Coordinates of C-alpha atoms and ligand atoms in Angstrom, one line a residue:
X288 CA 15.6 12.5 3.0
X289 CA 12.7 14.1 1.2
X290 CA 10.4 16.2 3.4
X291 CA 7.3 14.3 4.2
X292 CA 4.1 16.2 3.6
X293 CA 0.4 15.6 3.5
X294 CA -1.0 14.6 0.1
X295 CA -2.1 17.6 -2.0
X296 CA -5.7 18.5 -1.4
X297 CA -5.8 16.5 1.9
X298 CA -5.8 18.5 5.1
X299 CA -4.7 18.1 8.7
X300 CA -7.3 19.4 11.0
X301 CA -5.5 20.8 14.1
X302 CA -6.4 22.7 17.2
X303 CA -8.0 25.2 17.5
X304 CA -9.8 24.4 14.2
X305 CA -10.5 20.8 15.3
X306 CA -12.6 22.2 18.2
X307 CA -14.9 23.8 15.7
X308 CA -15.3 20.4 14.0
X309 CA -16.1 18.7 17.3
X310 CA -18.6 21.5 18.1
X311 CA -20.3 21.0 14.8
X312 CA -20.3 17.2 15.0
X313 CA -21.8 17.5 18.5
X314 CA -24.6 19.7 17.2
X315 CA -25.2 17.2 14.4
X316 CA -25.5 14.2 16.7
X317 CA -28.1 16.1 18.8
X318 CA -30.0 17.0 15.6
X319 CA -30.0 13.4 14.3
X320 CA -31.2 12.1 17.7
X321 CA -34.1 14.6 17.8
X322 CA -35.2 13.5 14.3
X323 CA -34.7 9.8 15.0
X324 CA -31.8 9.1 12.6
X325 CA -29.4 6.4 13.7
X326 CA -25.7 6.4 13.0
X327 CA -24.0 4.0 10.5
X328 CA -20.3 3.7 9.8
X329 CA -19.4 2.0 6.5
X330 CA -15.9 1.2 5.3
X331 CA -13.9 4.0 3.5
X332 CA -12.8 1.4 0.9
X333 CA -15.5 -0.3 -1.2
X334 CA -15.4 -2.4 -4.4
X335 CA -15.1 -0.1 -7.3
X336 CA -18.1 -1.8 -8.9
X337 CA -20.3 -0.3 -6.2
X338 CA -19.7 3.2 -7.4
X339 CA -19.8 2.3 -11.1
X340 CA -23.2 0.7 -10.6
X341 CA -24.5 3.1 -8.0
X342 CA -23.4 6.5 -9.3
X343 CA -23.4 5.7 -13.0
X344 CA -20.6 5.1 -15.4
X345 CA -20.7 8.5 -17.1
X346 CA -20.8 10.7 -14.1
X347 CA -17.9 13.1 -13.3
X348 CA -17.1 11.2 -10.1
X349 CA -16.8 7.8 -11.7
X350 CA -15.1 9.1 -14.9
X351 CA -12.4 11.2 -13.4
X352 CA -12.6 11.8 -9.7
X353 CA -12.3 8.4 -8.1
X354 CA -9.2 7.1 -6.2
X355 CA -9.3 3.6 -7.6
X356 CA -6.6 1.0 -7.2
X357 CA -5.9 -2.7 -7.3
X358 CA -5.4 -4.5 -4.0
X359 CA -1.8 -5.9 -4.5
X360 CA -2.6 -8.9 -2.3
X361 CA -5.5 -10.3 -4.3
X362 CA -6.1 -8.2 -7.4
X363 CA -9.5 -6.8 -6.1
X364 CA -10.6 -3.5 -7.8
X365 CA -11.2 -1.1 -4.9
X366 CA -11.9 2.6 -4.5
X367 CA -11.8 5.1 -1.7
X368 CA -15.4 6.2 -1.3
X369 CA -16.2 9.4 -3.1
X370 CA -19.6 9.6 -1.3
X371 CA -21.4 7.5 1.2
X372 CA -24.9 6.9 -0.2
X373 CA -23.8 3.9 -2.2
X374 CA -22.1 2.4 0.8
X375 CA -25.1 3.0 3.0
X376 CA -27.4 1.3 0.4
X377 CA -24.9 -1.6 0.1
X378 CA -24.9 -2.1 3.8
X379 CA -28.7 -1.8 4.0
X380 CA -29.1 -4.6 1.4
X381 CA -26.3 -6.7 2.8
X382 CA -27.8 -6.7 6.3
X383 CA -31.4 -6.6 5.3
X384 CA -32.0 -3.4 7.3
X385 CA -35.3 -2.8 5.6
X386 CA -36.7 -6.2 6.7
X387 CA -39.0 -4.6 9.3
X388 CA -39.8 -1.4 7.5
X389 CA -38.1 2.0 6.8
X390 CA -34.9 3.2 8.4
X391 CA -33.6 6.6 9.1
X392 CA -29.8 6.6 9.1
X393 CA -26.9 9.1 9.2
X394 CA -23.2 9.1 8.7
X395 CA -20.2 11.4 9.0
X396 CA -16.7 11.0 7.7
X397 CA -14.1 11.5 5.0
X398 CA -14.8 11.2 1.3
X399 CA -12.2 11.2 -1.5
X400 CA -12.4 12.8 -5.0
X401 CA -9.5 13.7 -7.3
X402 CA -10.5 17.3 -8.0
X403 CA -8.5 20.5 -8.4
X404 CA -8.0 21.7 -4.8
X405 CA -9.2 25.2 -4.1
X406 CA -11.2 27.0 -1.4
X407 CA -14.1 24.7 -0.4
X408 CA -12.9 21.9 -2.7
X409 CA -10.4 19.3 -1.5
X410 CA -9.4 15.7 -2.4
X411 CA -10.2 14.4 1.1
X412 CA -13.2 16.2 2.4
X413 CA -15.9 15.4 4.9
X414 CA -19.6 14.9 4.6
X415 CA -22.4 14.5 7.0
X416 CA -25.4 12.8 5.5
X417 CA -28.9 11.6 6.3
X418 CA -30.7 8.9 4.5
X419 CA -34.4 7.8 4.9
X420 CA -34.7 4.4 3.3
X421 CA -37.9 2.6 2.6
X422 CA -40.2 5.7 2.7
X423 CA -41.9 6.8 -0.5
X424 CA -43.8 9.9 0.5
X425 CA -43.0 13.6 0.3
X426 CA -43.4 13.7 4.1
X427 CA -39.8 12.4 4.6
X428 CA -38.6 14.7 1.8
X429 CA -40.0 17.6 3.8
X430 CA -38.6 16.2 7.1
X431 CA -35.1 16.0 5.7
X432 CA -35.2 19.5 4.3
X433 CA -36.6 20.9 7.5
X434 CA -33.9 19.1 9.4
X435 CA -31.4 21.2 7.5
X436 CA -33.2 24.4 8.4
X437 CA -33.2 23.3 12.0
X438 CA -29.4 22.8 11.8
X439 CA -28.7 26.2 10.2
X440 CA -30.8 27.9 12.9
X441 CA -29.1 26.0 15.7
X442 CA -25.7 26.9 14.3
X443 CA -26.6 30.6 14.2
X444 CA -26.9 30.9 10.5
X445 CA -29.6 33.1 9.1
X446 CA -31.9 31.8 6.3
X447 CA -32.1 33.9 3.2
X448 CA -29.0 35.8 4.2
X449 CA -26.5 32.9 4.6
X450 CA -28.2 30.0 2.9
X451 CA -31.3 29.5 0.7
X452 CA -33.1 26.5 -0.5
X453 CA -33.5 25.6 -4.2
X454 CA -35.8 22.7 -5.2
X455 CA -36.8 20.9 -8.3
X456 CA -38.4 17.7 -9.4
X457 CA -36.6 15.4 -11.8
X458 CA -39.7 13.2 -12.3
X459 CA -39.3 9.7 -13.4
X460 CA -36.9 8.3 -16.1
X461 CA -39.6 8.1 -18.8
X462 CA -40.7 11.7 -18.1
X463 CA -37.1 12.8 -18.4
X464 CA -36.8 10.9 -21.7
X465 CA -39.9 12.7 -23.0
X466 CA -38.5 16.0 -21.9
X467 CA -35.2 15.2 -23.6
X468 CA -36.9 14.5 -26.9
X469 CA -38.8 17.8 -26.7
X470 CA -35.6 19.6 -26.0
X471 CA -33.9 18.1 -29.0
X472 CA -36.8 19.0 -31.2
X473 CA -36.8 22.6 -29.8
X474 CA -33.1 23.1 -30.5
X475 CA -33.3 21.3 -33.9
X476 CA -36.0 23.7 -34.9
X477 CA -33.6 26.6 -34.2
X478 CA -30.4 24.8 -35.4
X479 CA -29.1 28.0 -37.2
X480 CA -29.1 29.8 -33.8
X481 CA -26.9 27.2 -32.0
X482 CA -23.1 27.6 -31.5
X483 CA -20.7 24.8 -32.4
X484 CA -20.6 23.5 -28.8
X485 CA -24.3 23.2 -28.6
X486 CA -24.6 21.5 -32.0
X487 CA -22.1 18.9 -30.8
X488 CA -24.1 18.4 -27.7
X489 CA -27.5 18.3 -29.4
X490 CA -27.4 14.5 -29.8
X491 CA -25.0 13.5 -27.1
X492 CA -26.2 15.4 -24.1
X493 CA -28.8 18.1 -25.0
X494 CA -29.4 18.9 -21.3
X495 CA -25.9 20.4 -21.2
X496 CA -26.9 23.0 -23.7
X497 CA -29.0 24.4 -20.9
X498 CA -25.8 25.1 -19.0
X499 CA -24.3 27.1 -21.8
X500 CA -22.8 30.5 -20.8
X501 CA -23.1 31.9 -24.3
X502 CA -25.2 35.1 -24.0
X503 CA -26.5 34.7 -27.6
X504 CA -28.1 31.4 -26.6
X505 CA -29.9 32.6 -23.5
X506 CA -33.3 33.6 -25.2
X507 CA -33.4 30.1 -26.9
X508 CA -32.6 28.4 -23.6
X509 CA -35.2 30.5 -21.8
X510 CA -37.8 29.3 -24.3
X511 CA -36.8 25.7 -24.1
X512 CA -39.3 23.1 -22.8
X513 CA -39.1 22.6 -19.1
X514 CA -39.0 19.2 -17.3
X515 CA -41.8 20.4 -14.9
X516 CA -44.1 20.5 -17.9
X517 CA -43.4 16.9 -18.7
X518 CA -44.1 15.5 -15.3
X519 CA -47.0 13.0 -15.1
X520 CA -49.8 13.2 -12.5
X521 CA -48.0 11.2 -9.8
X522 CA -44.7 13.1 -10.0
X523 CA -46.5 16.4 -10.0
X524 CA -48.6 15.3 -7.0
X525 CA -45.4 14.3 -5.1
X526 CA -43.8 17.7 -5.8
X527 CA -46.9 19.7 -5.0
X528 CA -47.3 17.9 -1.7
X529 CA -43.7 18.6 -0.8
X530 CA -44.1 22.3 -1.6
X531 CA -47.3 22.5 0.4
X532 CA -45.5 21.0 3.4
X533 CA -42.6 23.4 3.1
X534 CA -45.0 26.3 2.7
X535 CA -46.9 25.2 5.8
X536 CA -43.6 25.1 7.7
X537 CA -42.9 28.7 6.6
X538 CA -39.8 27.7 4.7
X539 CA -39.0 29.8 1.6
X540 CA -37.5 28.2 -1.4
X541 CA -36.7 29.0 -5.0
X542 CA -37.9 26.7 -7.8
X543 CA -34.9 26.0 -9.9
X544 CA -35.8 24.0 -13.1
X545 CA -32.0 23.8 -13.9
X546 CA -31.2 21.9 -10.7
X547 CA -30.3 18.4 -11.8
X548 CA -27.5 17.2 -9.4
X549 CA -24.5 15.3 -10.7
X550 CA -25.5 11.7 -10.1
X551 CA -27.6 9.3 -12.2
X552 CA -29.6 7.9 -9.3
X553 CA -31.9 10.8 -8.5
X554 CA -35.6 11.0 -9.3
X555 CA -38.5 13.2 -8.2
X556 CA -37.3 15.7 -5.4
X557 CA -33.9 17.2 -5.7
X558 CA -32.7 20.2 -3.6
X559 CA -29.7 22.2 -2.7
X560 CA -28.9 24.6 0.0
X561 CA -26.7 27.3 -1.6
X562 CA -24.8 30.3 -0.3
X563 CA -23.5 33.4 -2.0
X564 CA -20.8 33.8 0.6
X565 CA -18.4 31.1 -0.7
X566 CA -17.9 32.1 -4.4
X567 CA -17.9 29.2 -6.8
X568 CA -18.2 26.5 -4.2
X569 CA -21.6 27.7 -3.1
X570 CA -23.5 24.5 -2.6
X571 CA -23.2 23.5 1.1
X572 CA -25.7 20.7 1.1
X573 CA -27.4 18.7 -1.6
X574 CA -29.8 15.9 -1.8
X575 CA -32.9 14.3 -3.2
X576 CA -34.8 11.1 -3.8
X577 CA -33.1 8.1 -5.3
X578 CA -35.9 5.5 -5.5
X579 CA -34.2 3.4 -8.2
X580 CA -30.9 2.9 -6.4
X581 CA -31.6 0.1 -3.9
X582 CA -32.9 -2.1 -6.7
X583 CA -30.1 -1.0 -9.0
X584 CA -27.6 -2.3 -6.4
X585 CA -29.4 -5.7 -6.1
X586 CA -31.8 -5.0 -3.3
X587 CA -35.6 -5.5 -3.2
X588 CA -37.1 -2.4 -4.7
X589 CA -37.6 0.3 -2.0
X590 CA -37.7 4.1 -2.2
X591 CA -35.1 6.3 -0.6
X592 CA -34.2 10.0 -0.1
X593 CA -31.3 11.8 1.6
X594 CA -28.9 14.6 1.7
X595 CA -25.2 15.2 2.2
X596 CA -23.5 18.4 3.4
X597 CA -19.9 19.4 3.0
X598 CA -18.4 19.9 6.4
X599 CA -15.5 22.1 5.2
X600 CA -17.9 24.3 3.3
X601 CA -20.3 24.6 6.2
X602 CA -17.4 25.6 8.5
X603 CA -16.1 28.2 5.9
X604 CA -19.6 29.6 5.7
X605 CA -19.9 29.8 9.5
X606 CA -16.6 31.7 9.6
X607 CA -17.8 34.1 6.9
X608 CA -21.0 34.6 8.8
X609 CA -19.1 35.4 11.9
X610 CA -20.3 32.4 13.9
X611 CA -17.6 31.1 16.2
X612 CA -18.2 28.6 18.9
X613 CA -17.0 29.7 22.3
X614 CA -13.6 28.1 23.1
X615 CA -13.8 25.7 26.0
X616 CA -10.7 26.2 28.2
X617 CA -10.0 23.8 31.0
X618 CA -11.8 24.6 34.3
X619 CA -8.6 24.3 36.3
X620 CA -4.8 24.2 35.8
X621 CA -2.7 22.2 38.3
X622 CA 0.4 24.0 39.4
X623 CA 2.9 21.6 40.9
X624 CA 5.6 22.5 43.4
X625 CA 8.1 19.8 42.6
X626 CA 8.1 16.2 41.4
X627 CA 7.8 14.8 44.9
X628 CA 4.3 16.2 45.3
X629 CA 3.0 14.2 42.4
X630 CA 2.1 10.9 44.3
X631 CA -0.3 12.9 46.4
X632 CA -1.4 15.5 43.9
X633 CA -2.2 13.1 41.1
X634 CA -5.0 11.1 43.0
X635 CA -6.7 14.4 43.8
X636 CA -6.5 15.6 40.2
X637 CA -7.9 12.2 39.1
X638 CA -10.8 12.5 41.6
X639 CA -11.6 16.0 40.3
X640 CA -11.6 14.8 36.7
X641 CA -13.8 11.8 37.7
X642 CA -16.2 14.4 39.1
X643 CA -16.4 16.2 35.8
X644 CA -13.8 19.0 36.3
X645 CA -11.4 19.4 33.3
X646 CA -7.9 19.8 34.8
X647 CA -4.9 20.6 32.7
X648 CA -1.9 19.4 34.6
X649 CA 1.5 21.1 34.4
X650 CA 3.9 18.5 33.1
X651 CA 7.7 18.4 33.5
X652 CA 10.0 19.6 30.9
X653 CA 13.7 18.6 30.5
X654 CA 14.5 20.6 33.6
X655 CA 11.7 19.5 35.8
X656 CA 8.6 21.6 36.7
X657 CA 10.2 25.1 36.5
X658 CA 9.3 27.9 38.9
X659 CA 5.8 28.6 40.3
X660 CA 5.8 32.0 38.5
X661 CA 6.3 30.4 35.1
X662 CA 3.6 27.9 35.9
X663 CA 1.2 30.6 36.9
X664 CA 1.8 32.3 33.5
X665 CA 0.9 29.0 31.8
X666 CA -2.2 28.7 34.0
X667 CA -3.3 32.2 32.9
X668 CA -2.6 31.5 29.3
X669 CA -4.6 28.2 29.4
X670 CA -7.8 30.2 30.0
X671 CA -8.6 28.1 33.1
X672 CA -10.9 29.6 35.7
X673 CA -8.9 28.2 38.6
X674 CA -5.3 27.4 39.5
X675 CA -4.9 24.4 41.8
X676 CA -1.7 24.8 43.8
X677 CA -0.1 21.7 44.9
X678 CA 2.9 23.3 46.7
X679 CA 5.0 21.7 49.4
X680 CA 3.5 24.0 52.1
X681 CA -0.1 23.0 51.1
X682 CA 0.7 19.3 50.9
X683 CA 2.3 19.5 54.4
X684 CA -1.0 20.6 55.7
X685 CA -3.0 18.1 53.7
X686 CA -4.6 20.7 51.5
X687 CA -4.6 22.1 48.0
X688 CA -5.0 25.9 47.4
X689 CA -7.7 27.0 44.9
X690 CA -6.9 30.3 43.3
X691 CA -9.5 32.0 41.1
X692 CA -7.8 33.3 37.9
X693 CA -10.7 35.2 36.5
X694 CA -12.5 38.1 38.3
X695 CA -16.0 37.2 39.2
X696 CA -19.0 39.6 39.9
X697 CA -19.1 41.0 43.4
X698 CA -15.8 39.5 44.5
X699 CA -12.3 40.8 44.8
X700 CA -10.0 39.0 42.4
X701 CA -7.6 36.4 43.7
X702 CA -9.3 35.3 47.0
X703 CA -7.6 32.0 47.6
X704 CA -9.1 29.2 49.6
X705 CA -7.9 25.8 50.7
X706 CA -9.6 22.5 50.5
X707 CA -8.7 19.0 51.8
X708 CA -6.5 17.0 49.5
X709 CA -8.0 13.7 50.5
X710 CA -11.6 14.4 49.6
X711 CA -11.5 16.2 46.3
X712 CA -14.8 14.7 45.1
X713 CA -16.7 16.5 47.9
X714 CA -15.6 20.0 46.8
X715 CA -15.2 19.4 43.0
X716 CA -18.5 21.1 42.4
X717 CA -17.1 24.4 43.6
X718 CA -14.8 24.5 40.6
X719 CA -17.6 24.0 38.2
X720 CA -19.7 26.8 39.7
X721 CA -19.3 30.1 37.9
X722 CA -20.3 32.1 40.9
X723 CA -19.3 30.1 44.0
X724 CA -19.8 31.4 47.5
X725 CA -16.5 30.5 49.0
Ligands
ATP832 P1 -19.9 20.4 -6.6 O1 -20.9 20.8 -7.6 O2 -19.5 21.6 -5.7 O3 -18.7 19.6 -7.1 P2 -21.2 18.0 -5.9 O4 -22.5 18.1 -6.6 O5 -20.1 17.2 -6.6 O6 -20.7 19.5 -5.5 P3 -22.3 16.2 -3.9 O7 -21.7 15.0 -4.5 O8 -23.7 16.5 -3.9 O9 -21.4 17.5 -4.4 O10 -21.8 16.3 -2.4 C1 -22.5 17.0 -1.3 C2 -21.7 18.1 -0.8 O11 -20.4 17.7 -0.4 C3 -21.6 19.3 -1.7 O12 -22.7 20.1 -1.7 C4 -20.3 20.0 -1.0 O13 -20.7 20.8 0.1 C5 -19.5 18.8 -0.6 N1 -18.4 18.5 -1.5 C6 -18.5 17.8 -2.7 N2 -17.3 17.7 -3.3 C7 -16.4 18.3 -2.4 C8 -15.0 18.6 -2.4 N3 -14.2 18.1 -3.4 N4 -14.4 19.3 -1.4 C9 -15.2 19.7 -0.4 N5 -16.5 19.6 -0.3 C10 -17.2 18.9 -1.3
MG833 MG1 -18.5 17.7 -7.7

């Protein structure tokens, strides 16, 4: 039989790595609660049309990265979600979530894109995202960006050193069209200076010329008209207001006129949090305003803004930056004399767990429980602070022995005490205390 393996570019997340994921997810839930964002969970599979209409037909994602398939049962065209904004907007429309005003929502979960797997780029990857739907002002733009900063700080990342913010304004579609026309005119006026690639792009996608790596073109690119100069009063006012709020919050950012983001649906504010620590996969979090999307997907017109961060990239960055969450070992390890102690030991262990003590129970192998010595070695290796000894002697006296496994300040190591087996809830707190007076 062929060896069964995970699909290329899709990863198993196993202990101890999974503990870092849970730690991060916990921090995020706390953050979202503090900012008033509520959780949504949309299906992983959506109609392909949602992404074609939502992201735009000629985006990289829709053209070449989507896992699309036909449902063999009924012929429906479906796709694994490559991102979650379209799904959140679909759900918002479907359930009339904006009926009573704006909504602040967040999600976390796997996304799928058929890309070339490499460090920080996978085919199944995970995003955490926040969306503020139904709010037009730059105030929520600022809120969303500051929320990211709060997260970096809470995780122990250092702004400027580990991550920095880049922002831009894409204005409105008609402003982008005016800018595009000015770009074409600029490059046409210097047609003789263009390389073949750029000449080809001139009328198909002139914005792409700005991304050219050809050094000979750089002066021409530098001199090209900038979108900021084509923003109308309203767009400019929105951008200025956002910048004033970021300034007031003491958040530094770089204006990046090249920042466009990959998807069609963005307008006005766009931003990215980038790092130098991850090589080519340097964007950890990206977002912006997407005011046209709700209407584009069939809803009543309403503005929206949001961001999504790549969990794998954020965890890689945390590792690069030397941030490691403390491992959480069990508080106690239950050492069992022999199988016949179990009917009396197990209720006590359950009572301790119910009282909040994490107890790792030694479990039988093929040959039963094995010797006490081997069990104590396991107790030590588990990192537990206490061994709970359910030996035949102890049980005969109706007690369990509590043996501290880690030295504590001001106490000799290994002072063992006994506690009544029948009433574990009454002394459970002693196991939780880091410095008990036994
Ligand atoms: P990139 O330019 O790196 O391809 P993107 O613009 O396609 O990123 P978005 O669609 O904005 O990315 O998704 C938001 C975030 O999700 C990214 O900033 C990144 O951290 C993460 N991300 C996107 N694609 C992948 C992937 N294939 N593997 C891992 N993380 C990803
Ligand atoms: Mg991409």
